[in-house]
Structures are given as structure tokens and as C-alpha cells.
mmCIF file of C-alpha atoms in Angstrom:
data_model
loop_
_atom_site.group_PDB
_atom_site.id
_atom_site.type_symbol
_atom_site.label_atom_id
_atom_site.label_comp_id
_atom_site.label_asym_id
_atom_site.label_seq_id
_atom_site.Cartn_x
_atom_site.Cartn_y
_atom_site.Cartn_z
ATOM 1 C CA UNK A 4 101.066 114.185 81.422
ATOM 2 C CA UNK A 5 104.198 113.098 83.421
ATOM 3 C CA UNK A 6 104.538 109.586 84.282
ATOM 4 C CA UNK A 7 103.897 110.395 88.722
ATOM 5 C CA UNK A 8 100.752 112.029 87.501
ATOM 6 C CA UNK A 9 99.284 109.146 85.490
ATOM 7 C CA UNK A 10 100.334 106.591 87.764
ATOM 8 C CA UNK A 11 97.811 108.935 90.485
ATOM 9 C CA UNK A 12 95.096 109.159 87.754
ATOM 10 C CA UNK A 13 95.364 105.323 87.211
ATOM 11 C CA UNK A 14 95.120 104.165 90.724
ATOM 12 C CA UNK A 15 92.582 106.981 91.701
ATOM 13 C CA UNK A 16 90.609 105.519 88.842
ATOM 14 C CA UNK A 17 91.714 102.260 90.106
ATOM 15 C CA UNK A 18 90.030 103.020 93.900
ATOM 16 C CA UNK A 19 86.971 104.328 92.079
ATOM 17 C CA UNK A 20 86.478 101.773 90.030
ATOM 18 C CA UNK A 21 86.539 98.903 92.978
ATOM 19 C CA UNK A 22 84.790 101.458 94.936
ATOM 20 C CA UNK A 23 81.601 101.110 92.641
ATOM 21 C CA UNK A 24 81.976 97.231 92.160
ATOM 22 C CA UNK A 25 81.458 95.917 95.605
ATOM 23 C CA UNK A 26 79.870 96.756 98.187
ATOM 24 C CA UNK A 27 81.694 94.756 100.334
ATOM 25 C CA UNK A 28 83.668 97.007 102.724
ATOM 26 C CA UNK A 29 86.234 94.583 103.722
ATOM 27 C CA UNK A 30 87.416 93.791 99.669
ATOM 28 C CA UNK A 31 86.951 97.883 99.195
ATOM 29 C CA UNK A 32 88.960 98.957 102.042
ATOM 30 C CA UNK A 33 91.604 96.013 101.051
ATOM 31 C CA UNK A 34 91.954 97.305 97.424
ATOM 32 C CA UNK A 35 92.126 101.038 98.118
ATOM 33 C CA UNK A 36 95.231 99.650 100.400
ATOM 34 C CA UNK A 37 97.028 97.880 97.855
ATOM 35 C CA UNK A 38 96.493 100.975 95.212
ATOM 36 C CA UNK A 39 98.418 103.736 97.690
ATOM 37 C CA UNK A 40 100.725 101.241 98.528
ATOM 38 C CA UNK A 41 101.657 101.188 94.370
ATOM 39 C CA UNK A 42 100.942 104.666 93.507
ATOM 40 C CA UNK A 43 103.169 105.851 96.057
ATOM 41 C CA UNK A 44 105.799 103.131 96.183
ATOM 42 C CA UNK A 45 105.851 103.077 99.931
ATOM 43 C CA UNK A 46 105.987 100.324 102.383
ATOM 44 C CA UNK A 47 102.753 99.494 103.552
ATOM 45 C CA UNK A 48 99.478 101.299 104.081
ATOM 46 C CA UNK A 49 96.251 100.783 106.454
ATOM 47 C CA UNK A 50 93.191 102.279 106.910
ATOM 48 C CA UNK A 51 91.874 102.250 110.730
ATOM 49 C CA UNK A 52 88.121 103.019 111.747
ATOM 50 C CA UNK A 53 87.156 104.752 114.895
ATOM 51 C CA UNK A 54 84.494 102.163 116.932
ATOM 52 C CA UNK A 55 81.721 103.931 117.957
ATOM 53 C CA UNK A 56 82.398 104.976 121.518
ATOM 54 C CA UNK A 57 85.717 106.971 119.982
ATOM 55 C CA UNK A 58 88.367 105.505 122.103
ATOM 56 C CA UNK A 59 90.294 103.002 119.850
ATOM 57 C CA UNK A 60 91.327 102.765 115.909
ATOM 58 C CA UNK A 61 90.196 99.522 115.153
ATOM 59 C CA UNK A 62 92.244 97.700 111.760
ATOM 60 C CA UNK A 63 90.158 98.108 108.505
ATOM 61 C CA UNK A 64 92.661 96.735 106.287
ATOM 62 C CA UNK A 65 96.313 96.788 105.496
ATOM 63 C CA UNK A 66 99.005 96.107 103.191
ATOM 64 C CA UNK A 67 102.450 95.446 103.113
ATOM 65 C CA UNK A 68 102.521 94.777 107.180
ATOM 66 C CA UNK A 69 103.620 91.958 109.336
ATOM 67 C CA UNK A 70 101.366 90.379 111.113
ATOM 68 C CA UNK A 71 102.838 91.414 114.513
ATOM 69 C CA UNK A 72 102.680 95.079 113.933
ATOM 70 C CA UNK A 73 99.181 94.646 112.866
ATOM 71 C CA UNK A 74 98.205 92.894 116.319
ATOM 72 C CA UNK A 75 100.837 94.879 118.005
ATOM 73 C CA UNK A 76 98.254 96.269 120.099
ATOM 74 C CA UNK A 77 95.044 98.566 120.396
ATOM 75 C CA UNK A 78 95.524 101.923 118.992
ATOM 76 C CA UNK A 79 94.173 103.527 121.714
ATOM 77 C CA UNK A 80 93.074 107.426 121.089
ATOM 78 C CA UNK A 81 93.914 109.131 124.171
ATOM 79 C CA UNK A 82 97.329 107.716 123.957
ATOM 80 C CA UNK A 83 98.075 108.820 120.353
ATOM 81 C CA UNK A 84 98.659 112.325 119.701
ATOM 82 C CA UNK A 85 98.806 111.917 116.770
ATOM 83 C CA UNK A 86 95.795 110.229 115.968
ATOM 84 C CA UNK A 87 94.305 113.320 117.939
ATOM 85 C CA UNK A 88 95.375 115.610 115.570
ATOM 86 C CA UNK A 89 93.914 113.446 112.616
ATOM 87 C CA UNK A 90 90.387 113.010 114.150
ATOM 88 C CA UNK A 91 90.548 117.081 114.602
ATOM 89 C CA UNK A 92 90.772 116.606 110.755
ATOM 90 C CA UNK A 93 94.145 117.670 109.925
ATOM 91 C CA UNK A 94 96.881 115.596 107.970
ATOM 92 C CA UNK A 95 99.481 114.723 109.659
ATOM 93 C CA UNK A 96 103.252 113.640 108.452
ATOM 94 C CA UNK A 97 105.613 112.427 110.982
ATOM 95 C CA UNK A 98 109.309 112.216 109.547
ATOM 96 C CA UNK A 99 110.721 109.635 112.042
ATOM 97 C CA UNK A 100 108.234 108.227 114.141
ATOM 98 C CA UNK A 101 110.667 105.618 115.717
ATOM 99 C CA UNK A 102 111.373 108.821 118.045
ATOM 100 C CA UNK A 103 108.063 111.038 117.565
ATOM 101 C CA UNK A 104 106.359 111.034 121.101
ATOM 102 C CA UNK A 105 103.071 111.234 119.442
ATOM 103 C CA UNK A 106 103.777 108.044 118.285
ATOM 104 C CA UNK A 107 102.153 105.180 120.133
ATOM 105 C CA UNK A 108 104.255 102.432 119.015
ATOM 106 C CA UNK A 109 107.839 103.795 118.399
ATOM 107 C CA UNK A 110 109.627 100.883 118.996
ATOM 108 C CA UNK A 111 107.349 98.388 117.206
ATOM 109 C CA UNK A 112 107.556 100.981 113.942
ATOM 110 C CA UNK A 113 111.805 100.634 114.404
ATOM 111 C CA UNK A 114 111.315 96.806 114.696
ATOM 112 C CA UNK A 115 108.784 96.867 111.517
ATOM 113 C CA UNK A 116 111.508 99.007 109.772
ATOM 114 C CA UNK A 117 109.213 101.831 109.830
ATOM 115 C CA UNK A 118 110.957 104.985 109.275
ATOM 116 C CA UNK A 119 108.290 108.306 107.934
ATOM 117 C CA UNK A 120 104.348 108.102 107.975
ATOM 118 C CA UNK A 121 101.567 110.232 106.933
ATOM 119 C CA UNK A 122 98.047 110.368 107.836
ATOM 120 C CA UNK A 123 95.082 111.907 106.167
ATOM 121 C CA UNK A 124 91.764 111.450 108.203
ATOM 122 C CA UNK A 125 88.427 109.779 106.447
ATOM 123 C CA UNK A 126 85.492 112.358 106.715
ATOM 124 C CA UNK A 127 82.429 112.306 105.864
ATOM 125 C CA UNK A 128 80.449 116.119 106.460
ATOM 126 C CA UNK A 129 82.645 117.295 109.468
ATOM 127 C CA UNK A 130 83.179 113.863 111.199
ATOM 128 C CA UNK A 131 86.165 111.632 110.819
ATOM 129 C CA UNK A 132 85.471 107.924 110.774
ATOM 130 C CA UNK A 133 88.972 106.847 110.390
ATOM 131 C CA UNK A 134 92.633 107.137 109.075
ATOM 132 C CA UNK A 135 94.338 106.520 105.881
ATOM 133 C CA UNK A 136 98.001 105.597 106.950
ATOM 134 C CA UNK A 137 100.914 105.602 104.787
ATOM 135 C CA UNK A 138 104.120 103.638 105.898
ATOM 136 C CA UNK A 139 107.904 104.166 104.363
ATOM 137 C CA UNK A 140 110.892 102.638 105.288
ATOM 138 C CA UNK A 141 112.864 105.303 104.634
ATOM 139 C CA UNK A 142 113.097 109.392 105.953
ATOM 140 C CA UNK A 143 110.642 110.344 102.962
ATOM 141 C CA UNK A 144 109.173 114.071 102.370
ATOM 142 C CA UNK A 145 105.714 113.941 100.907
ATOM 143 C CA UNK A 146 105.412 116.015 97.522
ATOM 144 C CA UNK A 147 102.626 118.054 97.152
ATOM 145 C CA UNK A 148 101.079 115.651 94.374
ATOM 146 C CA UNK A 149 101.168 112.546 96.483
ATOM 147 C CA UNK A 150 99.685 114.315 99.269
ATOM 148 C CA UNK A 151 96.636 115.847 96.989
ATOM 149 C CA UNK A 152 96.344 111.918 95.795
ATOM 150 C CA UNK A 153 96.166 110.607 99.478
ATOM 151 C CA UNK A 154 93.632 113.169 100.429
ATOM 152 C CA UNK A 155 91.724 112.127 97.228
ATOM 153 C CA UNK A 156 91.749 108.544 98.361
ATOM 154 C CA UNK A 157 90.974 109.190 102.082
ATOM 155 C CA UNK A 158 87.817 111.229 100.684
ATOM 156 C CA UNK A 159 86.640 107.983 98.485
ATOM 157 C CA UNK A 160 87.657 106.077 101.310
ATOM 158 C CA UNK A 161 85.329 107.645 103.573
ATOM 159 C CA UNK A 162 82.367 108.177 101.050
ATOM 160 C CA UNK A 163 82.991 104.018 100.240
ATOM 161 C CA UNK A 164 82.760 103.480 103.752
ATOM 162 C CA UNK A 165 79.489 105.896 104.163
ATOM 163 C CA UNK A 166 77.556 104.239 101.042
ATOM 164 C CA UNK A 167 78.287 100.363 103.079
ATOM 165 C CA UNK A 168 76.820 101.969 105.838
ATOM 166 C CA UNK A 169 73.415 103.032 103.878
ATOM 167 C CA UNK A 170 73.318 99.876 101.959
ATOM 168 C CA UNK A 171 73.403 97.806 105.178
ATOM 169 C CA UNK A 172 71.038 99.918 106.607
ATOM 170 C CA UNK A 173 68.726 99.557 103.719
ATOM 171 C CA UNK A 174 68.991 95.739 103.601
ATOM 172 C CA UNK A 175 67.645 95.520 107.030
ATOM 173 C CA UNK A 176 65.285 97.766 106.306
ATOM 174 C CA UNK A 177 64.410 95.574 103.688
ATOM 175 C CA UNK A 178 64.467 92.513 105.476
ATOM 176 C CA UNK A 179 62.451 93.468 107.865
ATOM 177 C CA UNK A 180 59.748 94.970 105.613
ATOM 178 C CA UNK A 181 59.564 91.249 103.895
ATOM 179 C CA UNK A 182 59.457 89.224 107.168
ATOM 180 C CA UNK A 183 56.391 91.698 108.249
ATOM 181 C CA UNK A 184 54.878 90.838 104.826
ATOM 182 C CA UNK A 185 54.852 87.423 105.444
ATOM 183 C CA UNK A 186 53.781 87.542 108.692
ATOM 184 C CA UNK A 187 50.864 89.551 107.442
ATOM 185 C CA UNK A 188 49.677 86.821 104.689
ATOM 186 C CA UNK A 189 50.143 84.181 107.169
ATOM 187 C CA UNK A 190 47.071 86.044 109.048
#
């Protein structure tokens, strides 16, 4: 196995791993981050969740950011075109998105020394939840590898994100079965 390809299988393994340790979403989403960001020596990587009226990307975690780009401003969805394209489902690469006008933030990415970006969406069944977003600071071209890993990674993303979901859901559920429990031997 070449060197590229077991640095992939280590961090996939890597995401997987943290994936079934915590159940935390923030410390998941914050790890699976960090791994891209190593596996695919790039700049910085983010993942950004869609609230649930659908209008604006909301920060999930990044990596390798400042902190003004990250509170450069709400990613608002009607105003990205590209973040259109990636809620449709597709990946999207954008070579220089200092001058892409699907870009929202152009000239924040040339101030952040932003230069290429690609974007696979999280799904889970036929709905996207959110955006795995890959950051260079150089004109980079994605090899096919790197781009099967980052789907691979959005996908684990998206199921880590779906199994916090259940596991919250069944905690209340939970709760709420042992409050009415007690309320029933206190009768």
C-alpha cells in the first residue's frame, strides 16, 4: 500500500474510532476536523450544520482557522451558491474562490489566505444536514483518492451526527420515563 493510501486508511480509522468513543458531538465533529486537516495536508477544515428552518450554515467545528473568518459572518443559504449546490447533494470544488461569485465571502477567504476549497455535503437517507469544508492556501486540484476519503468522512460525519441525535432523543425519553416513575410511587 502506498504511503497517501495508508495515511487515508489511518485517519479514516482515526474518525471511526473517535466516532464510536464519544458521543459527544462537539469533541466528534472537532476530531473528524483535525484528521482531514492531516490526511490531506491542507489548511484548515470545518464542518457547518444546516439549523432547522434551512436558511443559515451554522459552525460545527473547525480547524486550522482564525478566529475572524470563523465569526466573519452568517453563512447565509440563499446567498451562497455554492452551498446550494452542496445541499442539492453534489460535491463541489471551487479552484479560486477569492474570485468565485458563488462564494459568499471572497474577500475574507483572500484575507484568510484562502486560495481552493472543496465541499462534500453530510447526508443522511436523501437529506443533507451539513457541509464538510476543506480549505488550501494554495490553487490545489483534488485527486481522485482524497476526494473518495472526504466523501468517506462526510458520510461518518453525517451518520456521527445522526446517532447524537438518537442518543439525545433517547435520554429524554429516558428521563422522562424515570421522573413519571417517581411521580407514580410518590402516589
Amino acid at each position: 500500500m502506498k504511503d497517501k493510501e495508508t495515511n487515508y486508511f489511518k485517519s479514516l480509522y482515526e474518525v471511526v474510532r473517535v466516532i464510536h468513543s464519544s458521543l459527544d458531538v462537539n469533541i466528534v465533529l472537532e476530531e473528524i476536523v483535525k484528521s482531514v486537516v492531516g490526511a490531506l495536508n491542507v489548511k484548515a477544515s470545518s464542518i457547518r450544520l444546516l439549523e432547522s428552518r434551512r436558511k443559515v450554515l451554522i459552525m460545527g467545528a473547525a480547524f486550522g482557522l482564525s478566529k475572524s473568518y470563523i465569526k466573519k459572518g452568517p453563512v447565509l443559504v440563499k446567498e451562497s451558491g455554492l452551498d446550494q449546490k452542496v445541499l442539492k447533494g453534489q460535491l463541489i470544488y471551487i479552484k479560486d474562490v477569492q474570485n468565485d461569485p458563488d462564494f459568499q465571502y471572497g474577500a475574507v477567504a483572500k484575507t484568510e489566505g484562502i486560495k481552493s476549497l472543496i465541499v462534500a455535503p453530510l447526508s443522511t437517507g436523501k437529506k443533507v444536514i451539513g457541509m464538510l469544508r476543506v480549505y488550501t492556501d494554495k490553487v490545489r486540484e483534488f485527486k481522485k483518492e482524497e476526494i473518495q476519503f472526504l466523501e468517506a468522512v462526510a458520510n461518518l460525519s453525517a451518520l456521527a451526527l445522526d446517532n447524537a441525535r438518537l442518543h439525545q432523543v433517547l435520554q429524554t425519553d429516558y428521563d422522562l420515563l424515570v421522573a413519571h416513575k417517581y411521580r407514580l410511587d410518590d402516589n
